[in-house]
Coordinates of C-alpha atoms and ligand atoms in Angstrom, one line a residue:
M1 CA -33.4 9.1 -22.4
E2 CA -34.2 10.1 -18.8
A3 CA -31.0 10.9 -16.8
W4 CA -30.9 10.7 -13.0
T5 CA -31.5 13.8 -10.8
G6 CA -28.7 15.5 -8.9
R7 CA -28.5 17.7 -5.8
E8 CA -28.2 21.3 -6.9
P9 CA -24.8 22.8 -6.0
T10 CA -24.8 25.9 -3.9
R11 CA -23.3 29.2 -5.1
L12 CA -20.1 29.7 -3.0
P13 CA -18.7 33.1 -1.9
D14 CA -16.5 34.8 -4.5
P15 CA -12.8 35.1 -3.6
Q16 CA -11.1 38.4 -3.1
G17 CA -8.9 38.3 -6.1
P18 CA -9.4 37.3 -9.8
R19 CA -10.5 33.7 -10.5
A20 CA -8.1 31.2 -12.1
P21 CA -9.5 29.4 -15.1
L22 CA -9.8 25.6 -15.0
R23 CA -6.7 24.1 -16.6
L24 CA -6.8 20.6 -18.0
F25 CA -4.4 18.2 -19.7
D26 CA -5.4 18.1 -23.4
T27 CA -4.3 14.8 -25.1
A28 CA -4.2 16.4 -28.5
A29 CA -1.8 19.2 -27.4
G30 CA 0.1 16.9 -25.0
R31 CA 0.0 19.5 -22.2
V32 CA -2.1 21.2 -19.6
R33 CA -4.0 24.2 -21.1
A34 CA -6.6 26.6 -19.7
T35 CA -10.2 25.9 -20.7
Q36 CA -11.8 29.0 -22.1
P37 CA -15.6 28.4 -22.2
G38 CA -18.1 31.0 -23.1
P39 CA -21.0 31.8 -20.8
T40 CA -22.1 28.2 -21.4
A41 CA -19.4 25.6 -21.2
R42 CA -20.0 22.6 -23.4
M43 CA -18.9 19.1 -22.5
Y44 CA -19.5 15.7 -24.1
V45 CA -18.5 12.6 -22.1
C46 CA -18.8 9.2 -23.6
G47 CA -21.3 7.1 -21.7
I48 CA -21.5 3.4 -20.9
T49 CA -22.2 0.4 -23.0
P50 CA -24.9 -1.1 -20.7
Y51 CA -24.2 -4.8 -20.6
D52 CA -22.9 -5.0 -17.0
A53 CA -23.0 -3.0 -13.8
T54 CA -21.0 0.2 -13.1
H55 CA -17.6 -0.7 -11.9
L56 CA -15.1 1.5 -10.0
G57 CA -13.3 2.3 -13.3
H58 CA -16.4 3.8 -14.8
A59 CA -17.2 5.6 -11.5
A60 CA -13.7 7.1 -11.4
T61 CA -14.1 8.5 -15.0
Y62 CA -17.6 10.0 -14.4
V63 CA -16.5 11.5 -11.0
A64 CA -13.5 13.1 -12.7
F65 CA -15.7 14.8 -15.3
D66 CA -18.1 15.8 -12.5
L67 CA -15.3 17.8 -11.0
V68 CA -15.0 19.6 -14.4
H69 CA -18.7 20.3 -14.3
R70 CA -18.6 21.6 -10.8
A71 CA -15.5 23.7 -11.3
W72 CA -17.1 25.5 -14.3
L73 CA -20.4 26.1 -12.4
D74 CA -18.3 27.5 -9.5
L75 CA -16.6 29.9 -12.0
G76 CA -20.0 31.2 -13.0
H77 CA -20.6 29.3 -16.3
A78 CA -23.7 27.5 -17.2
V79 CA -22.8 24.0 -18.3
H80 CA -24.3 22.1 -21.2
Y81 CA -23.3 18.5 -20.5
V82 CA -24.1 15.7 -23.0
Q83 CA -23.6 12.0 -22.5
N84 CA -24.6 9.0 -24.7
V85 CA -25.6 5.5 -23.9
T86 CA -24.3 2.9 -26.4
D87 CA -27.5 0.9 -26.1
V88 CA -26.8 -1.2 -29.2
D89 CA -23.3 -2.5 -30.0
D90 CA -21.4 -5.8 -30.4
P91 CA -20.5 -6.4 -26.7
L92 CA -24.0 -5.7 -25.5
L93 CA -25.5 -8.1 -28.2
E94 CA -22.9 -10.8 -27.4
R95 CA -23.6 -10.6 -23.6
A96 CA -27.3 -10.8 -24.3
V97 CA -26.9 -14.0 -26.4
A98 CA -24.4 -15.5 -23.8
T99 CA -26.9 -14.9 -20.9
G100 CA -30.1 -15.7 -22.8
R101 CA -31.5 -12.2 -22.2
D102 CA -33.2 -9.8 -24.6
W103 CA -30.6 -7.2 -25.5
R104 CA -33.1 -4.3 -25.0
E105 CA -34.0 -5.6 -21.5
L106 CA -30.3 -6.0 -20.6
A107 CA -29.6 -2.5 -21.7
R108 CA -32.6 -1.0 -19.9
A109 CA -31.7 -2.8 -16.6
E110 CA -28.0 -1.8 -16.7
T111 CA -28.8 1.8 -17.7
A112 CA -31.1 2.1 -14.8
L113 CA -28.5 0.7 -12.4
F114 CA -25.9 3.1 -13.7
A115 CA -28.3 6.0 -13.1
E116 CA -28.8 4.8 -9.5
D117 CA -25.1 4.5 -9.0
M118 CA -24.4 8.0 -10.4
A119 CA -27.1 9.6 -8.3
A120 CA -25.7 7.8 -5.2
L121 CA -22.2 9.1 -6.0
D122 CA -23.6 12.6 -6.4
V123 CA -22.5 12.9 -10.0
L124 CA -24.4 15.8 -11.6
P125 CA -26.6 14.5 -14.5
P126 CA -26.1 15.5 -18.1
Q127 CA -28.8 17.8 -19.6
D128 CA -28.9 15.6 -22.7
Y129 CA -28.7 11.9 -22.2
I130 CA -29.0 10.2 -25.5
G131 CA -29.1 6.6 -26.6
A132 CA -27.6 5.1 -29.7
V133 CA -30.9 3.5 -30.8
E134 CA -32.8 6.8 -30.6
S135 CA -30.0 8.5 -32.6
I136 CA -30.3 6.2 -35.6
P137 CA -32.1 8.8 -37.8
S138 CA -29.4 11.4 -36.9
V139 CA -26.6 8.9 -37.6
V140 CA -28.1 8.3 -41.1
G141 CA -28.1 12.0 -41.7
W142 CA -24.4 12.4 -40.7
V143 CA -23.4 9.4 -42.8
R144 CA -25.1 11.1 -45.7
R145 CA -23.1 14.3 -45.1
L146 CA -19.9 12.2 -45.1
E147 CA -21.0 10.6 -48.4
A148 CA -21.5 14.1 -49.8
A149 CA -18.0 14.9 -48.8
G150 CA -16.7 11.8 -50.6
A151 CA -15.4 10.2 -47.5
V152 CA -17.5 6.9 -47.5
Y153 CA -17.0 3.7 -49.4
Q154 CA -18.7 0.3 -49.2
V155 CA -17.3 -3.2 -48.6
D156 CA -20.2 -5.5 -49.5
E157 CA -23.2 -3.8 -48.0
D158 CA -21.2 -2.2 -45.1
R159 CA -20.1 1.5 -45.2
Y160 CA -16.7 2.6 -44.1
F161 CA -15.3 6.0 -43.3
D162 CA -12.1 7.0 -45.2
A163 CA -10.3 7.9 -42.0
A164 CA -6.8 7.5 -43.3
G165 CA -7.7 10.1 -46.0
A166 CA -9.1 12.6 -43.5
P167 CA -7.0 15.7 -43.0
G168 CA -5.6 15.8 -39.5
F169 CA -6.2 12.1 -38.9
G170 CA -4.0 11.1 -35.9
S171 CA -4.0 14.5 -34.3
V172 CA -6.0 13.6 -31.2
A173 CA -4.2 10.6 -29.8
N174 CA -0.9 11.3 -31.6
L175 CA 0.1 7.7 -31.9
P176 CA 2.6 6.1 -34.3
E177 CA 0.9 4.1 -37.1
A178 CA 2.0 0.7 -35.7
A179 CA 0.5 1.5 -32.3
M180 CA -2.7 2.7 -34.0
R181 CA -3.0 -0.6 -35.9
A182 CA -2.4 -2.8 -32.8
I183 CA -4.9 -0.8 -30.6
F184 CA -7.5 -0.6 -33.4
A185 CA -7.7 -4.4 -33.5
E186 CA -8.0 -4.6 -29.7
R187 CA -10.8 -2.1 -29.4
G188 CA -13.5 -3.2 -31.8
G189 CA -11.8 -2.4 -35.2
D190 CA -11.3 -4.8 -38.1
P191 CA -7.9 -3.9 -39.7
D192 CA -7.7 -7.1 -41.7
R193 CA -11.0 -7.1 -43.5
P194 CA -10.3 -7.5 -47.2
G195 CA -11.7 -4.7 -49.4
K196 CA -10.9 -1.9 -47.0
R197 CA -9.0 1.0 -48.5
H198 CA -6.9 1.4 -45.3
P199 CA -6.8 -1.0 -42.3
L200 CA -7.7 1.8 -39.8
D201 CA -10.9 2.9 -41.6
P202 CA -13.8 2.3 -39.2
L203 CA -17.3 1.0 -39.9
L204 CA -20.0 3.7 -40.2
W205 CA -22.9 1.5 -41.0
Q206 CA -23.2 -2.3 -40.7
A207 CA -25.7 -4.1 -42.8
E208 CA -27.9 -6.6 -41.0
R209 CA -26.3 -9.8 -39.6
P210 CA -28.3 -12.9 -38.9
D211 CA -30.0 -12.8 -35.5
E212 CA -28.9 -9.2 -34.9
P213 CA -31.2 -6.2 -34.6
A214 CA -31.4 -3.9 -37.6
W215 CA -33.3 -0.8 -38.7
D216 CA -34.7 0.1 -42.0
T217 CA -33.1 3.3 -43.2
E218 CA -31.9 5.1 -46.4
L219 CA -28.6 3.3 -45.8
G220 CA -30.3 0.0 -46.0
H221 CA -31.3 -2.5 -43.3
G222 CA -28.6 -2.4 -40.6
R223 CA -27.2 -0.5 -37.6
P224 CA -24.7 2.2 -36.8
G225 CA -21.0 1.7 -36.2
W226 CA -19.8 2.9 -32.8
H227 CA -17.8 6.1 -33.5
I228 CA -20.4 7.8 -35.6
E229 CA -22.9 7.5 -32.7
C230 CA -20.8 9.9 -30.6
T231 CA -20.0 12.2 -33.6
A232 CA -23.7 12.5 -34.3
I233 CA -24.9 13.1 -30.8
A234 CA -22.2 15.6 -30.0
L235 CA -22.8 17.6 -33.2
D236 CA -26.6 17.5 -32.8
H237 CA -26.4 18.8 -29.2
L238 CA -23.2 20.8 -29.0
G239 CA -22.0 21.6 -32.5
M240 CA -18.3 21.9 -33.4
A241 CA -15.6 23.3 -31.1
F242 CA -17.2 22.4 -27.8
D243 CA -15.0 22.7 -24.8
V244 CA -14.3 19.2 -23.6
Q245 CA -14.6 15.7 -25.1
G246 CA -14.0 13.3 -22.3
G247 CA -13.6 9.6 -21.5
G248 CA -11.1 7.1 -20.3
S249 CA -7.7 6.8 -21.8
D250 CA -8.8 3.7 -23.7
L251 CA -11.1 5.9 -25.8
A252 CA -8.4 8.3 -27.1
F253 CA -7.7 5.9 -29.9
P254 CA -9.6 4.9 -31.9
H255 CA -12.8 6.3 -30.6
H256 CA -12.1 10.0 -30.1
E257 CA -9.7 10.1 -33.0
M258 CA -12.5 8.7 -35.3
C259 CA -15.3 10.9 -33.8
A260 CA -13.2 14.0 -34.4
A261 CA -12.1 13.1 -37.9
Q262 CA -15.7 12.3 -38.9
A263 CA -17.0 15.5 -37.5
R264 CA -14.3 17.6 -39.2
V265 CA -15.0 16.0 -42.6
A266 CA -18.8 16.2 -42.2
T267 CA -18.9 19.8 -41.2
G268 CA -15.8 21.1 -43.0
R269 CA -14.8 22.8 -39.8
A270 CA -12.3 22.3 -36.9
P271 CA -11.7 21.5 -34.1
F272 CA -14.3 19.0 -32.9
A273 CA -13.4 19.8 -29.3
Q274 CA -11.1 22.4 -27.7
H275 CA -9.8 19.8 -25.2
F276 CA -9.6 16.0 -25.4
V277 CA -9.5 14.9 -21.8
H278 CA -8.7 11.3 -20.7
T279 CA -8.8 9.6 -17.3
G280 CA -6.4 6.9 -16.3
M281 CA -7.4 3.2 -16.0
V282 CA -8.4 1.7 -12.7
G283 CA -7.2 -1.8 -12.3
Y284 CA -7.9 -4.7 -10.0
D285 CA -6.0 -7.9 -9.5
G286 CA -3.2 -6.9 -11.8
H287 CA -5.3 -5.8 -14.8
K288 CA -7.4 -2.9 -16.1
M289 CA -10.9 -3.4 -14.6
S290 CA -13.0 -4.4 -17.6
K291 CA -16.3 -6.0 -18.3
S292 CA -14.7 -8.3 -20.8
R293 CA -12.1 -9.6 -18.3
G294 CA -14.6 -9.7 -15.5
N295 CA -12.2 -8.4 -12.7
L296 CA -14.7 -6.0 -11.5
V297 CA -15.7 -4.2 -8.3
F298 CA -19.2 -2.9 -8.7
V299 CA -20.4 0.4 -7.1
S300 CA -23.8 -1.2 -6.5
A301 CA -22.2 -4.2 -4.7
L302 CA -20.3 -1.8 -2.4
R303 CA -23.5 0.1 -1.7
R304 CA -25.4 -3.1 -0.9
D305 CA -22.6 -3.9 1.6
G306 CA -23.4 -0.6 3.3
V307 CA -20.4 1.4 2.2
P308 CA -21.5 5.1 2.2
P309 CA -21.4 6.5 -1.3
A310 CA -19.4 9.5 0.0
A311 CA -16.7 7.0 1.0
I312 CA -16.6 5.5 -2.5
R313 CA -16.3 9.0 -3.9
L314 CA -13.5 9.9 -1.5
A315 CA -11.6 6.7 -2.4
L316 CA -11.8 7.7 -6.1
L317 CA -10.8 11.3 -5.5
A318 CA -7.7 10.2 -3.6
H319 CA -6.1 9.3 -6.9
H320 CA -5.3 11.9 -9.6
Y321 CA -7.7 11.4 -12.5
R322 CA -4.9 10.9 -15.0
S323 CA -3.0 8.2 -13.1
D324 CA -3.5 4.5 -13.7
W325 CA -4.1 2.9 -10.4
E326 CA -5.1 -0.4 -8.8
W327 CA -8.1 -0.6 -6.4
T328 CA -7.3 -2.4 -3.1
D329 CA -9.2 -2.8 0.2
A330 CA -6.9 -0.2 1.6
D331 CA -8.5 2.4 -0.6
L332 CA -11.8 1.9 0.9
A333 CA -10.5 1.6 4.5
G334 CA -8.6 4.9 4.0
A335 CA -11.6 6.7 2.5
T336 CA -14.0 5.4 5.3
S337 CA -11.8 6.7 8.1
R338 CA -11.2 10.0 6.2
L339 CA -15.0 10.4 5.9
E340 CA -15.4 9.7 9.6
R341 CA -12.8 12.4 10.5
W342 CA -14.4 14.9 8.2
R343 CA -17.8 14.2 9.6
A344 CA -16.6 14.6 13.2
A345 CA -14.9 18.0 12.4
L346 CA -17.9 19.3 10.4
A347 CA -20.2 18.4 13.3
L348 CA -18.3 20.7 15.7
P349 CA -19.9 24.0 16.7
E350 CA -16.9 26.0 15.4
G351 CA -13.7 25.6 13.6
P352 CA -10.8 27.4 11.8
A353 CA -11.9 29.9 9.2
A354 CA -13.5 28.4 6.0
A355 CA -12.1 30.9 3.4
P356 CA -8.5 29.6 3.2
V357 CA -9.5 26.0 2.8
L358 CA -12.1 27.0 0.2
E359 CA -9.4 28.8 -1.8
S360 CA -7.0 25.9 -1.5
V361 CA -9.6 23.4 -2.8
R362 CA -10.5 25.7 -5.7
A363 CA -6.8 26.2 -6.6
A364 CA -6.0 22.5 -6.5
L365 CA -9.0 21.6 -8.7
A366 CA -8.2 24.4 -11.2
D367 CA -4.7 22.9 -11.6
D368 CA -5.7 20.0 -13.8
L369 CA -8.2 18.6 -11.2
D370 CA -5.6 17.9 -8.4
A371 CA -8.2 16.2 -6.2
P372 CA -5.6 14.6 -4.0
A373 CA -4.2 18.1 -3.2
A374 CA -7.7 19.3 -2.5
L375 CA -8.3 16.4 -0.1
A376 CA -5.0 17.2 1.7
A377 CA -6.1 20.8 2.2
V378 CA -9.4 19.6 3.7
D379 CA -7.5 17.1 5.9
A380 CA -5.4 19.9 7.3
W381 CA -8.5 22.0 8.2
V382 CA -10.1 18.9 9.7
A383 CA -7.0 18.2 11.8
A384 CA -6.9 21.8 13.1
A385 CA -10.7 21.7 13.8
L386 CA -10.5 18.4 15.7
A387 CA -7.5 19.7 17.7
S388 CA -9.1 23.1 18.4
P389 CA -11.3 22.4 21.5
G390 CA -9.7 24.4 24.3
S391 CA -7.9 26.9 22.0
P392 CA -8.9 30.5 22.4
T393 CA -12.4 31.0 20.9
S394 CA -11.3 34.1 19.1
A395 CA -9.3 31.9 16.7
L396 CA -12.4 29.9 15.8
D397 CA -15.3 30.8 13.6
R398 CA -18.8 29.6 14.5
G399 CA -20.0 29.4 10.9
A400 CA -16.9 27.6 9.6
P401 CA -18.0 24.0 9.8
G402 CA -21.2 24.7 7.9
E403 CA -19.3 26.8 5.3
V404 CA -16.7 24.1 4.8
A405 CA -19.4 21.4 4.5
T406 CA -21.1 23.4 1.8
A407 CA -17.9 23.9 -0.1
L408 CA -17.1 20.2 -0.1
A409 CA -20.5 19.3 -1.3
T410 CA -20.4 21.9 -4.1
L411 CA -16.8 21.5 -5.4
L412 CA -16.0 17.9 -4.6
G413 CA -19.5 16.4 -4.5
V414 CA -18.7 15.0 -1.1
H415 CA -21.8 15.3 1.1
C416 CA -20.7 14.7 4.7
S417 CA -24.1 15.0 6.5
Ligands
5CA501 N1 -20.0 3.4 -24.7 C1 -18.6 3.5 -24.9 C2 -18.2 5.0 -25.1 S1 -19.1 5.8 -26.3 C3 -17.8 2.9 -23.8 O1 -16.5 3.0 -23.8 N2 -18.5 2.4 -22.8 S2 -17.8 1.6 -21.5 O2 -18.9 1.2 -20.7 O3 -16.9 0.6 -22.0 O4 -17.0 2.7 -20.7 C4 -17.6 3.8 -20.2 C5 -16.5 4.8 -19.7 O5 -15.7 4.2 -18.7 C6 -15.5 5.1 -20.8 O6 -15.1 6.5 -20.7 C7 -14.3 4.3 -20.5 O7 -13.1 4.9 -21.0 C8 -14.4 4.3 -19.0 N3 -13.7 3.1 -18.4 C9 -13.9 1.8 -18.7 N4 -13.1 1.0 -17.9 C10 -12.4 1.8 -17.1 C11 -11.4 1.6 -16.1 N5 -11.0 0.4 -15.8 N6 -10.9 2.7 -15.5 C12 -11.3 3.9 -15.8 N7 -12.2 4.2 -16.7 C13 -12.8 3.2 -17.4
ZN502 ZN1 -18.3 7.7 -27.3

């Protein structure tokens, strides 16, 4: 699939001392650990299921991983970023039926709108942007490898992965069995289907259902299960032991647990990813913002109302990526006035030196993406710049506003001009 295009980040000046690595909370380890990429950092972030427009919860998640992308680039790594689009799955097919639309046309329209929203929010694009439908031949190949490893069984014509029998199953989300069962049922699983070896085993391949799309393959006429889609795409494009597997906290279980277990069994190697990184859930009106509940604030609607995308981005960055938070009108009002202050300071002919604020922003982001601390450091520079007219010119730097503007665009993806 074609991803959107992004504005190329600028190379920023190196600091005096050694560079701190990017540290991120790893769900599997339960603590913050340094990322240690090679010359090319490798990241897989789960993409959308395109049956509705991008809401602020999605945007918060993709902006958080965009900070990872930008931090690695700033540290001098190349970044190989892969993202999928779940362009065939139950919720998409159900929405298409409910609205009388062709499922392909619905997926195409919502994928295009997502790309527009991501470009507007200055989220850097993935190099590989891969749909589930185009991955079907690859999925078939990976299911075959799981079969060769003896990890697949059939219930009627459907194929299941023997997850419960996989070594290390449970090591990503680290949840007790009872919690796994409850969540599995909520998030697309079928724990109660008779004939399964274990309630938590996920579907790998689903034989054709009436009125649903299906593809003719060696596995029969059907379509892939959800988790194997991301296992296949990540392994095809990144291989094992890539640096970060990312998504919202609702994906830790079962999705990332299953993806990792399938990959370990299919390849005989471990780990699937070095870090499993999860963003908090954005809520609205008392509940997690979700397409199924319908309590949504859309990025495209805010843009249509004339809200500058940089203000939306600032509103998202004002919350730490791991916290669950609730969107209110005050978020937007605060971000809009912050953007105005920043723009006013950056338009001044001179300001306090840029190097200290650049270092503060870098340090905050390296510390598990502490964007709120980064914004506070910029606020302090902005306040000093706005207070500075009349102070002795020797304390001010003529190049500083331009240098700070470049640093903000590069590290935070906030373009103020
Ligand atoms: N296609 C699958 C992943 S393979 C999927 O979960 N799609 S999605 O459209 O439902 O979600 C896309 C991304 O947005 C996921 O990482 C999900 O965890 C995240 N997300 C969904 N709702 C929220 C929310 N309210 N707050 C934060 N992130 C969210
Ligand atoms: Zn996924």
